[in-house]
Short mmCIF file of N, CA and C in Angstrom, two decimals:
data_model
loop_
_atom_site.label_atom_id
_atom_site.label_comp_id
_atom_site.label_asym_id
_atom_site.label_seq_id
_atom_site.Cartn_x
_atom_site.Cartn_y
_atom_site.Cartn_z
N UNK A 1 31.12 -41.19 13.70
CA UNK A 1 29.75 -40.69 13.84
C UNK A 1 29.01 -41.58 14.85
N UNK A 2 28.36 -41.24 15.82
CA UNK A 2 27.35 -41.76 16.70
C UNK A 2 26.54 -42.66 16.25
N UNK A 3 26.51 -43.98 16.85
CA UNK A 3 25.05 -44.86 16.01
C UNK A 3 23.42 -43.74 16.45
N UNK A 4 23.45 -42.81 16.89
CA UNK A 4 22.06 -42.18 16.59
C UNK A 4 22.01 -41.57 15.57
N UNK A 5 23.59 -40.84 15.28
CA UNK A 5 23.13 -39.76 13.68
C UNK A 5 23.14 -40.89 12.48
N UNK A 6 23.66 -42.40 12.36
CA UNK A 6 23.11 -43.10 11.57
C UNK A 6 22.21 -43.57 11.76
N UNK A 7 21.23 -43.78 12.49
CA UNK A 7 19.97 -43.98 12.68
C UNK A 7 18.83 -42.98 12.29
N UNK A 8 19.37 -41.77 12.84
CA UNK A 8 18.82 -40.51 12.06
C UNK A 8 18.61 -40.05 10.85
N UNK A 9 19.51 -40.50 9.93
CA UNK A 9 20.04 -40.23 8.86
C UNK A 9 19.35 -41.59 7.81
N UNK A 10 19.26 -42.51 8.70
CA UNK A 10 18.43 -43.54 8.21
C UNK A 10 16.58 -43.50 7.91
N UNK A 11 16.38 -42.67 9.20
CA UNK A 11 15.10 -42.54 9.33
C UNK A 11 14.23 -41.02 8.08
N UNK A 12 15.35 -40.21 8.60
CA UNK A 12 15.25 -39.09 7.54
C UNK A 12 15.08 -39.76 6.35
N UNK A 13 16.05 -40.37 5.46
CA UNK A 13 15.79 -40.81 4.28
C UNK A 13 14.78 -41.93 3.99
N UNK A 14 13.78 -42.50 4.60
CA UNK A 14 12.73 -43.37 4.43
C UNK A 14 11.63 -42.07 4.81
N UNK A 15 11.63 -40.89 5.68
CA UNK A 15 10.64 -40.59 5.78
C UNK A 15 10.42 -39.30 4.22
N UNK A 16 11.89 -39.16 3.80
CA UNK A 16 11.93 -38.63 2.44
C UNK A 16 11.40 -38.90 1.41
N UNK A 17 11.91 -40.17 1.25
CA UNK A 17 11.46 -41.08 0.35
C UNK A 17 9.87 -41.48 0.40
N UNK A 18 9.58 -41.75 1.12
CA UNK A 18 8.20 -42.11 1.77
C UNK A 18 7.34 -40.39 1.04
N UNK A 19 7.41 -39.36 1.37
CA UNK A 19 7.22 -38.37 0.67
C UNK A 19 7.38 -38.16 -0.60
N UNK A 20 8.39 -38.65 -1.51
CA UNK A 20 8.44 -38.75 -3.03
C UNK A 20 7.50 -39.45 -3.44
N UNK A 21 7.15 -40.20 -2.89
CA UNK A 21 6.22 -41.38 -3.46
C UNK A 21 7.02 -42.70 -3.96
N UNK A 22 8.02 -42.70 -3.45
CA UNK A 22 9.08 -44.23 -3.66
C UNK A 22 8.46 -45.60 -3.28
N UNK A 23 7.46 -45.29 -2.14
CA UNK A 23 6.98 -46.40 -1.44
C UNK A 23 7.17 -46.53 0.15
N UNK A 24 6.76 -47.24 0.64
CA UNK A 24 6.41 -47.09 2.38
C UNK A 24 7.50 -46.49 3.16
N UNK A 25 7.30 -45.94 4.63
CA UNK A 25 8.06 -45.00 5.28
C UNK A 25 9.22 -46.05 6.02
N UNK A 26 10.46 -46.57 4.65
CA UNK A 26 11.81 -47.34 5.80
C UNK A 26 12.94 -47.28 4.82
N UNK A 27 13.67 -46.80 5.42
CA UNK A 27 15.02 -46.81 5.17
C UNK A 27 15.92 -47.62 5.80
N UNK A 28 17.09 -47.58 5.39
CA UNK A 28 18.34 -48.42 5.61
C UNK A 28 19.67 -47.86 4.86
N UNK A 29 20.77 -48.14 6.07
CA UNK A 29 22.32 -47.80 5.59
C UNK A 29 23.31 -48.62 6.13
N UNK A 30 24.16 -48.79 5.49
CA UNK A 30 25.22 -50.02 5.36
C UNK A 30 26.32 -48.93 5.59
N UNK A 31 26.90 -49.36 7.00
CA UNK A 31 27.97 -48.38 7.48
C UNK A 31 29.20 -49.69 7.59
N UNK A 32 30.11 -49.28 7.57
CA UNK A 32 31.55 -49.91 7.66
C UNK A 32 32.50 -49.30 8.00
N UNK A 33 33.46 -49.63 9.21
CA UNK A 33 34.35 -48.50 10.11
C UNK A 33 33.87 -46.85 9.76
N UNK A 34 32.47 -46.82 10.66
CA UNK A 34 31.72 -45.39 11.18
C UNK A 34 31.63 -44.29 9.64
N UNK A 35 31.95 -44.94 8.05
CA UNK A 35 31.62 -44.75 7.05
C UNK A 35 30.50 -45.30 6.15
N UNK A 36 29.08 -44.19 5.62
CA UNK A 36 28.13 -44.76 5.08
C UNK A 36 28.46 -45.48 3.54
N UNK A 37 28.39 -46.58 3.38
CA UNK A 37 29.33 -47.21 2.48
C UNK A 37 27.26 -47.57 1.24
N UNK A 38 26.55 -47.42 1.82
CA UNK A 38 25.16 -47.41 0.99
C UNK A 38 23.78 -47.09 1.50
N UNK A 39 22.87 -46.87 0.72
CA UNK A 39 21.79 -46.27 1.27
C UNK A 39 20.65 -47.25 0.73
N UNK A 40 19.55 -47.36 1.24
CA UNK A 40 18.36 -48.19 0.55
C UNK A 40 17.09 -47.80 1.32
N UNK A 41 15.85 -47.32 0.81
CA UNK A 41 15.02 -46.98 0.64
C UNK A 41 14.02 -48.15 -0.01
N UNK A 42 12.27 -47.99 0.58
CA UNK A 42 11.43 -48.79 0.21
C UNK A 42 11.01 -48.17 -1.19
N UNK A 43 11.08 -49.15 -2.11
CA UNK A 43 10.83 -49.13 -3.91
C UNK A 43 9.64 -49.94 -4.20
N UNK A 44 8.65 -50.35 -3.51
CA UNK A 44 8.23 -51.77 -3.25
C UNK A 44 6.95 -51.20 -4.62
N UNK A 45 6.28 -49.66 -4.24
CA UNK A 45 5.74 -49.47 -5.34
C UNK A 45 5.87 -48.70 -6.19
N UNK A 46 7.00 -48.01 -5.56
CA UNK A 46 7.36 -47.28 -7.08
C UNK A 46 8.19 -48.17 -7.99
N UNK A 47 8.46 -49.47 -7.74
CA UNK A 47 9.85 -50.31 -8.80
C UNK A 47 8.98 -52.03 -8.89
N UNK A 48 7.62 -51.47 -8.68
CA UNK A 48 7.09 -52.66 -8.59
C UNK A 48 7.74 -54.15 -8.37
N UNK A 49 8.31 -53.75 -7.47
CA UNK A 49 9.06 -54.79 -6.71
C UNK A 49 8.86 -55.17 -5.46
N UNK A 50 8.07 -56.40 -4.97
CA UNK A 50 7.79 -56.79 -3.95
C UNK A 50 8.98 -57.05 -2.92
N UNK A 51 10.38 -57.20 -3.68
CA UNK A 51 11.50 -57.56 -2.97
C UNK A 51 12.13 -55.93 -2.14
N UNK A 52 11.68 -54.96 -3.29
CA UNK A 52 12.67 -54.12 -2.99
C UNK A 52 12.20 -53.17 -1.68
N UNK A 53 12.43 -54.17 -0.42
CA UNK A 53 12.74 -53.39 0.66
C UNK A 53 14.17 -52.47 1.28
N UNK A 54 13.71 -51.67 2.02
CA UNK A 54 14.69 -50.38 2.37
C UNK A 54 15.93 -51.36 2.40
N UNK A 55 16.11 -52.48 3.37
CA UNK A 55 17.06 -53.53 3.91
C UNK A 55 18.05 -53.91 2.76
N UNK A 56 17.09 -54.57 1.64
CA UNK A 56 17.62 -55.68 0.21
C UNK A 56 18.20 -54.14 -0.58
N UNK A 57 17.92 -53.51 -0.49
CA UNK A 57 17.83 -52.03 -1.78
C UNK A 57 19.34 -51.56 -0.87
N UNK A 58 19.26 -51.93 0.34
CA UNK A 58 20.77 -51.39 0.76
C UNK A 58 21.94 -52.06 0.92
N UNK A 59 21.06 -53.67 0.66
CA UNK A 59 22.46 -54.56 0.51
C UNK A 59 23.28 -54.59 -0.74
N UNK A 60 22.28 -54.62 -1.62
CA UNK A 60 22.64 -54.50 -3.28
C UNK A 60 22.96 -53.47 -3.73
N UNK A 61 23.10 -52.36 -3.02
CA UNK A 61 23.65 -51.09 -3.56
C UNK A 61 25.15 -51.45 -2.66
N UNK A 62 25.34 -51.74 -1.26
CA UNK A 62 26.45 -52.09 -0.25
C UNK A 62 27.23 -52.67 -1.40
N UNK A 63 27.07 -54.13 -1.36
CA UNK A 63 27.80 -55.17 -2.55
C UNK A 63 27.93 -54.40 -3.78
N UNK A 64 27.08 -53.87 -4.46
CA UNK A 64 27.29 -53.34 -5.74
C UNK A 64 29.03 -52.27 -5.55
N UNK A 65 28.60 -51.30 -4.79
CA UNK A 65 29.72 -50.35 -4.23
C UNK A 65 31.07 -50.56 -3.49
N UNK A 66 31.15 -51.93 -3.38
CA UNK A 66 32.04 -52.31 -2.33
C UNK A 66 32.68 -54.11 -3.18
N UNK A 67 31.75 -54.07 -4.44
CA UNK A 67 32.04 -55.02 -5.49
C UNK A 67 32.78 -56.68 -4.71
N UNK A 68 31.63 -56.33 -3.74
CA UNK A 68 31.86 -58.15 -3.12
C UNK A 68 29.90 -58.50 -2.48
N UNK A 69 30.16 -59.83 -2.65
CA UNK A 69 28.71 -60.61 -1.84
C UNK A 69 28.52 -60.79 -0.38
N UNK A 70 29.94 -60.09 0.03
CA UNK A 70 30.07 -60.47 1.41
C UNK A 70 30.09 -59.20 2.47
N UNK A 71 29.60 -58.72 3.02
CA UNK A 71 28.88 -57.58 3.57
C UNK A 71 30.06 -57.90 5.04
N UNK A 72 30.67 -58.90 5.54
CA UNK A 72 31.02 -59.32 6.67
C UNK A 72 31.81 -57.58 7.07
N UNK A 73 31.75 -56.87 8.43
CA UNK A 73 32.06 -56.03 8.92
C UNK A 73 31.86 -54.88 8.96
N UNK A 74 30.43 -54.96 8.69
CA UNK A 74 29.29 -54.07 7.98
C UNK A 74 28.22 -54.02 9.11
N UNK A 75 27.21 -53.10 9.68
CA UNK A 75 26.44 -53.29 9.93
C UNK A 75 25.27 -52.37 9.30
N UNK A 76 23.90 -52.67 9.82
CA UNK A 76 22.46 -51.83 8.95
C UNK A 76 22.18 -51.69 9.96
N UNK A 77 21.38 -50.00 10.12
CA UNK A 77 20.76 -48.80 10.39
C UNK A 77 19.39 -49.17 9.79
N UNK A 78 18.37 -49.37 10.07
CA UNK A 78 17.28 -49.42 9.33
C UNK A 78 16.12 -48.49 10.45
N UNK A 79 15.55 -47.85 9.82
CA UNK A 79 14.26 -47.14 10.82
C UNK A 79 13.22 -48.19 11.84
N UNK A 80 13.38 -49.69 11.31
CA UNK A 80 11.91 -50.57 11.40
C UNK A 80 12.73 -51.82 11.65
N UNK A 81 12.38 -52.52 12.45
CA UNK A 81 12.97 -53.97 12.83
C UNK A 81 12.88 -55.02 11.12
N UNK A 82 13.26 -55.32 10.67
CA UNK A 82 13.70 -56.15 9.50
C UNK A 82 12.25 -56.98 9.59
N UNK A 83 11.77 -57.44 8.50
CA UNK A 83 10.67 -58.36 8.22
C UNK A 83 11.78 -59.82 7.68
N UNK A 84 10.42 -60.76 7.50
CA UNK A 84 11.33 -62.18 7.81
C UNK A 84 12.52 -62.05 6.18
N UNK A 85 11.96 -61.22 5.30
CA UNK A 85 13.00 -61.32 3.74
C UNK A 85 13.76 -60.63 4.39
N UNK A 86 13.79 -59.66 4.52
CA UNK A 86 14.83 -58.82 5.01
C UNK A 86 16.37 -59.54 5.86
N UNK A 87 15.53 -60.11 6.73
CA UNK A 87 16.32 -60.41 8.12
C UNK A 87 17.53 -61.70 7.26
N UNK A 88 16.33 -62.50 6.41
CA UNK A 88 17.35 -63.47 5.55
C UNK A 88 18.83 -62.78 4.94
N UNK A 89 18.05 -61.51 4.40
CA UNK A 89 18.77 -61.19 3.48
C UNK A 89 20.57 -60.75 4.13
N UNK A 90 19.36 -60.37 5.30
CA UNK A 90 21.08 -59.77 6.42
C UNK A 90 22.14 -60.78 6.44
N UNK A 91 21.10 -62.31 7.06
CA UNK A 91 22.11 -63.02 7.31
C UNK A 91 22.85 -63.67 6.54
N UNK A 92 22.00 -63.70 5.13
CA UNK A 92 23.04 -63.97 3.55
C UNK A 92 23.79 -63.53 3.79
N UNK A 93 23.42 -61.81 3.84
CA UNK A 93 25.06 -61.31 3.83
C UNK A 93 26.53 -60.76 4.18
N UNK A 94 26.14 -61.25 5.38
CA UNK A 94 26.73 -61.77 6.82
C UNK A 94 27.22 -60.55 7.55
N UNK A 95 26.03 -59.43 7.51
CA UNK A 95 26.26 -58.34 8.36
C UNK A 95 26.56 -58.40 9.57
N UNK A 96 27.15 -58.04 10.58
CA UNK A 96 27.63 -58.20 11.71
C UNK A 96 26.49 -58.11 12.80
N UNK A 97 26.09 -56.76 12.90
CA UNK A 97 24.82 -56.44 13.45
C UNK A 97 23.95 -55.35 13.16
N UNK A 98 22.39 -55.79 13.62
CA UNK A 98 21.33 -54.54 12.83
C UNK A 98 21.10 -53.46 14.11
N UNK A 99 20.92 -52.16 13.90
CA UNK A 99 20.28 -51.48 14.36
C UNK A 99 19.05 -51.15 13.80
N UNK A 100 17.90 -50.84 15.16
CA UNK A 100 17.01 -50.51 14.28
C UNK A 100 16.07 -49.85 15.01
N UNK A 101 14.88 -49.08 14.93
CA UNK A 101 14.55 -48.08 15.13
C UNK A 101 13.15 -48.35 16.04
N UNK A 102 11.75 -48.06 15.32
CA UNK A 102 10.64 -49.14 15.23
C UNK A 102 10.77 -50.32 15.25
N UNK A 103 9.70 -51.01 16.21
CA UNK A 103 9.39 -52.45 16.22
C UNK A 103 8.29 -52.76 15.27
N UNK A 104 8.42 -54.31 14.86
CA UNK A 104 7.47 -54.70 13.99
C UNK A 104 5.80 -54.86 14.63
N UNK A 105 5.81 -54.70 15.42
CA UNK A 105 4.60 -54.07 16.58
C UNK A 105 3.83 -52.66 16.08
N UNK A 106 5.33 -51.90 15.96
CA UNK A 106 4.82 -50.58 15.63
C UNK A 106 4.32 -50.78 13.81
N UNK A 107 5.57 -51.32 13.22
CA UNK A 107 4.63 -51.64 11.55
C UNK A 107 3.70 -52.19 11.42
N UNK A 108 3.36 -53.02 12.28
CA UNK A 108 1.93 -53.58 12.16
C UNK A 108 1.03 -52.47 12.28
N UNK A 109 0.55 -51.64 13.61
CA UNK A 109 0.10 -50.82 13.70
C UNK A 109 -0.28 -49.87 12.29
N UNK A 110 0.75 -49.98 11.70
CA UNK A 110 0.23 -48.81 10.65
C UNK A 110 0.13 -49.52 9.29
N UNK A 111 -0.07 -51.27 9.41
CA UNK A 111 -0.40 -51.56 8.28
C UNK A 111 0.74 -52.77 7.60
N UNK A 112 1.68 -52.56 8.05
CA UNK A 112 2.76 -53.55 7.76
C UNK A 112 2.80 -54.84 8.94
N UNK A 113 1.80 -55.78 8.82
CA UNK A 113 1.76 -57.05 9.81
C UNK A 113 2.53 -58.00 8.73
N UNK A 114 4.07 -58.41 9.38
CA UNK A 114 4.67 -59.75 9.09
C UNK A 114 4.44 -60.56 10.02
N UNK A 115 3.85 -60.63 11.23
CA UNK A 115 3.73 -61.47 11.94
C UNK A 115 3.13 -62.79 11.02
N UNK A 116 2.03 -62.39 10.55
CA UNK A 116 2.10 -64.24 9.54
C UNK A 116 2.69 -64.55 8.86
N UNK A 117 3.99 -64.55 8.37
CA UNK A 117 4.61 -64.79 7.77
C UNK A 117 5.60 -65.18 8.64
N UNK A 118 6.31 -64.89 9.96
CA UNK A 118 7.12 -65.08 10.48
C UNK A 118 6.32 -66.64 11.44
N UNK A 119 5.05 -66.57 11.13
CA UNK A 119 4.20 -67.73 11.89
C UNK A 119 4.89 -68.57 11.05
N UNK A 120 4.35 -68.64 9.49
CA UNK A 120 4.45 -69.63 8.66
C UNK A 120 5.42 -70.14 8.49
N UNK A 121 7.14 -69.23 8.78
CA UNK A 121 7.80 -70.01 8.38
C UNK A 121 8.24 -71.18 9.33
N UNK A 122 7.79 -70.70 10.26
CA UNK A 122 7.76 -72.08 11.63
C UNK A 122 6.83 -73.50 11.41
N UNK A 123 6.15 -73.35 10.54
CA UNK A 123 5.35 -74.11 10.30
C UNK A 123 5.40 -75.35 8.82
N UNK A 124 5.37 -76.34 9.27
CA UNK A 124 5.68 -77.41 8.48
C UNK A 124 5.31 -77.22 7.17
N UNK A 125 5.64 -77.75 6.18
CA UNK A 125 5.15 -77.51 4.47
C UNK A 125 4.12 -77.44 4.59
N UNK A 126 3.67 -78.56 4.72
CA UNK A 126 2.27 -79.39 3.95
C UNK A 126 1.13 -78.32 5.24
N UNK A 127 1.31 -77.44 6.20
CA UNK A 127 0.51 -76.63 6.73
C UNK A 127 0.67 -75.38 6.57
N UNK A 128 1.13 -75.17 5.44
CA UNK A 128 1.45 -73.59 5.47
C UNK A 128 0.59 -72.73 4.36
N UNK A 129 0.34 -71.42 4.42
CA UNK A 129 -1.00 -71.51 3.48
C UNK A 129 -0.70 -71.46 1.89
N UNK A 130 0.67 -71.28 1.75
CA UNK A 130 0.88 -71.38 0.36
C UNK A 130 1.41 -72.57 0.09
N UNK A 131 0.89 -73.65 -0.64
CA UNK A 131 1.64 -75.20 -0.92
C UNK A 131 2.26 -74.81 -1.60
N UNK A 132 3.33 -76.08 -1.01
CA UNK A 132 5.26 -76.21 -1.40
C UNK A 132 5.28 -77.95 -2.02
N UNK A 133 5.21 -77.97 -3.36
CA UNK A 133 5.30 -79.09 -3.90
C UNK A 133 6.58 -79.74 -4.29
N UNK A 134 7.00 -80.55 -3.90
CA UNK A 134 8.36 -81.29 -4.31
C UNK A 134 8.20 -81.91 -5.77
N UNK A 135 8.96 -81.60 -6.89
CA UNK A 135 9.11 -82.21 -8.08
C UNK A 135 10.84 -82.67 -8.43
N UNK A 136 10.82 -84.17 -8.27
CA UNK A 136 12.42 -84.56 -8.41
C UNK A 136 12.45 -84.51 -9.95
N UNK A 137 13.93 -83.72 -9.62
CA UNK A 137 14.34 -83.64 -11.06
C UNK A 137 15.81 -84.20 -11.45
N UNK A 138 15.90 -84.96 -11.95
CA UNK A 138 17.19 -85.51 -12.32
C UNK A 138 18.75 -83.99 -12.77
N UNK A 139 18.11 -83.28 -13.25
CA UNK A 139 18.88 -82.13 -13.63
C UNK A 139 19.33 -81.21 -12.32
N UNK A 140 17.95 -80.94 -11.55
CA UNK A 140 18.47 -80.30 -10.48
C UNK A 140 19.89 -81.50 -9.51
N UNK A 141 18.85 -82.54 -9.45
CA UNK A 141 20.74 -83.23 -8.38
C UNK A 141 21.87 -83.16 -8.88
N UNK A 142 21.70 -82.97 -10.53
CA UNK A 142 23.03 -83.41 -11.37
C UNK A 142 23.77 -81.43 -10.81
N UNK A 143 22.99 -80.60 -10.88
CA UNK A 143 23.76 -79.63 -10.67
C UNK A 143 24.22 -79.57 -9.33
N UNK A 144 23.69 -80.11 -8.52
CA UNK A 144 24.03 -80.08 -7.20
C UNK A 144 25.10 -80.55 -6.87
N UNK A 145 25.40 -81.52 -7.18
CA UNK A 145 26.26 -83.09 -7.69
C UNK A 145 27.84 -82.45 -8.07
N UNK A 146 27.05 -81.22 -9.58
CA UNK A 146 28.34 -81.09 -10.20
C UNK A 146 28.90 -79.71 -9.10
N UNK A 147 28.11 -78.99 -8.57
CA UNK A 147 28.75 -77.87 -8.11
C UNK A 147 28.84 -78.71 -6.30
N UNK A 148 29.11 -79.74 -5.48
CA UNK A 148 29.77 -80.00 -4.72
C UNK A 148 31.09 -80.32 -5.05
N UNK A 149 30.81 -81.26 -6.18
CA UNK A 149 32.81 -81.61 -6.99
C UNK A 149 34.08 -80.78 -7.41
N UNK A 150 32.79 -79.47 -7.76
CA UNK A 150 33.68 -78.49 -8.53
C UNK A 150 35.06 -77.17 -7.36
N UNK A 151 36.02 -77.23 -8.13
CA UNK A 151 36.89 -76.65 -7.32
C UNK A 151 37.33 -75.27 -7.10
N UNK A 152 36.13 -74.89 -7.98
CA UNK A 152 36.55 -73.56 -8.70
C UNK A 152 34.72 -72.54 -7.90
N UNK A 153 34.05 -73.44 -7.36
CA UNK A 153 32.91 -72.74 -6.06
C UNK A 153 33.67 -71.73 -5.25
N UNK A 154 32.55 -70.58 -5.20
CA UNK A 154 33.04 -69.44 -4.47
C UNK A 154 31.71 -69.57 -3.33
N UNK A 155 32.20 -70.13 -2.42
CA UNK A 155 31.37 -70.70 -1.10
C UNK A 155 30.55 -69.23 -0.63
N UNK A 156 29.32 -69.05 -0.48
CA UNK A 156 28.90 -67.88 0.27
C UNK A 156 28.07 -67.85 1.50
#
């Protein structure tokens, strides 16, 4: 299949969804050798989930369906250039490469500005507008500690 009819097919189903009332107009699909292997759609207010963008909703259905964490030889179709969770989320899960439709120029335009957020994360702790407090904890190093030693880590 052509990367436009998955792009198409991407866009169709966010502007579907977006019509049900699922939540904002973006979709996403997780294709693997020119097969749609998952679909994800924005849930953000219908699943009162701030996470559940079109992107994350298609990785976790990908992995769920394909019963691994590792997305490697995979790429996403998304209608809208990835916001900064999103884009993490790709590279968690080591998609190869994104296509994508709209620029985050254009989401701004209609209401979706990540641009501050993609400011902030450039920006040092102690200046960023949500404070990031360090609390040492003896428990957290000990797990750290124990899962560098351990032999039985499934590295991701």
């Amino acid at each position: 299949m052509p990367e436009t009819d998955f792009m198409e097919r991407a866009a169709a189903l966010a502007l579907r969804k977006m019509r049900d009332n699922h939540g904002g107009p973006f979709g996403a699909l997780i294709v693997r050798n020119d097969e749609v292997v998952a679909e994800g759609w924005n849930q953000v207010t219908s699943a009162n989930d701030p996470t559940a963008h079109a992107e994350v909703v298609a990785i976790r259905n990908a992995c769920a369906n394909l019963k691994t964490f590792s997305l490697d030889g995979c790429d996403i179709y998304t209608n809208c250039e990835p916001c900064p969770m999103c884009l993490g989320a790709i590279y968690w899960a080591h998609i190869r490469c994104i296509y994508y439709s709209n620029t985050r120029a254009d989401a701004a335009r209609i209401g979706f500005d990540d641009d501050f957020i993609y400011r902030e994360i450039g920006m040092p702790l102690d200046r960023r507008t949500i404070p990031a407090v360090r609390i040492v904890s003896e428990t957290s190093e000990f797990a750290f500690n124990e899962w560098a030693r351990s032999p039985e880590k499934r590295r991701y």
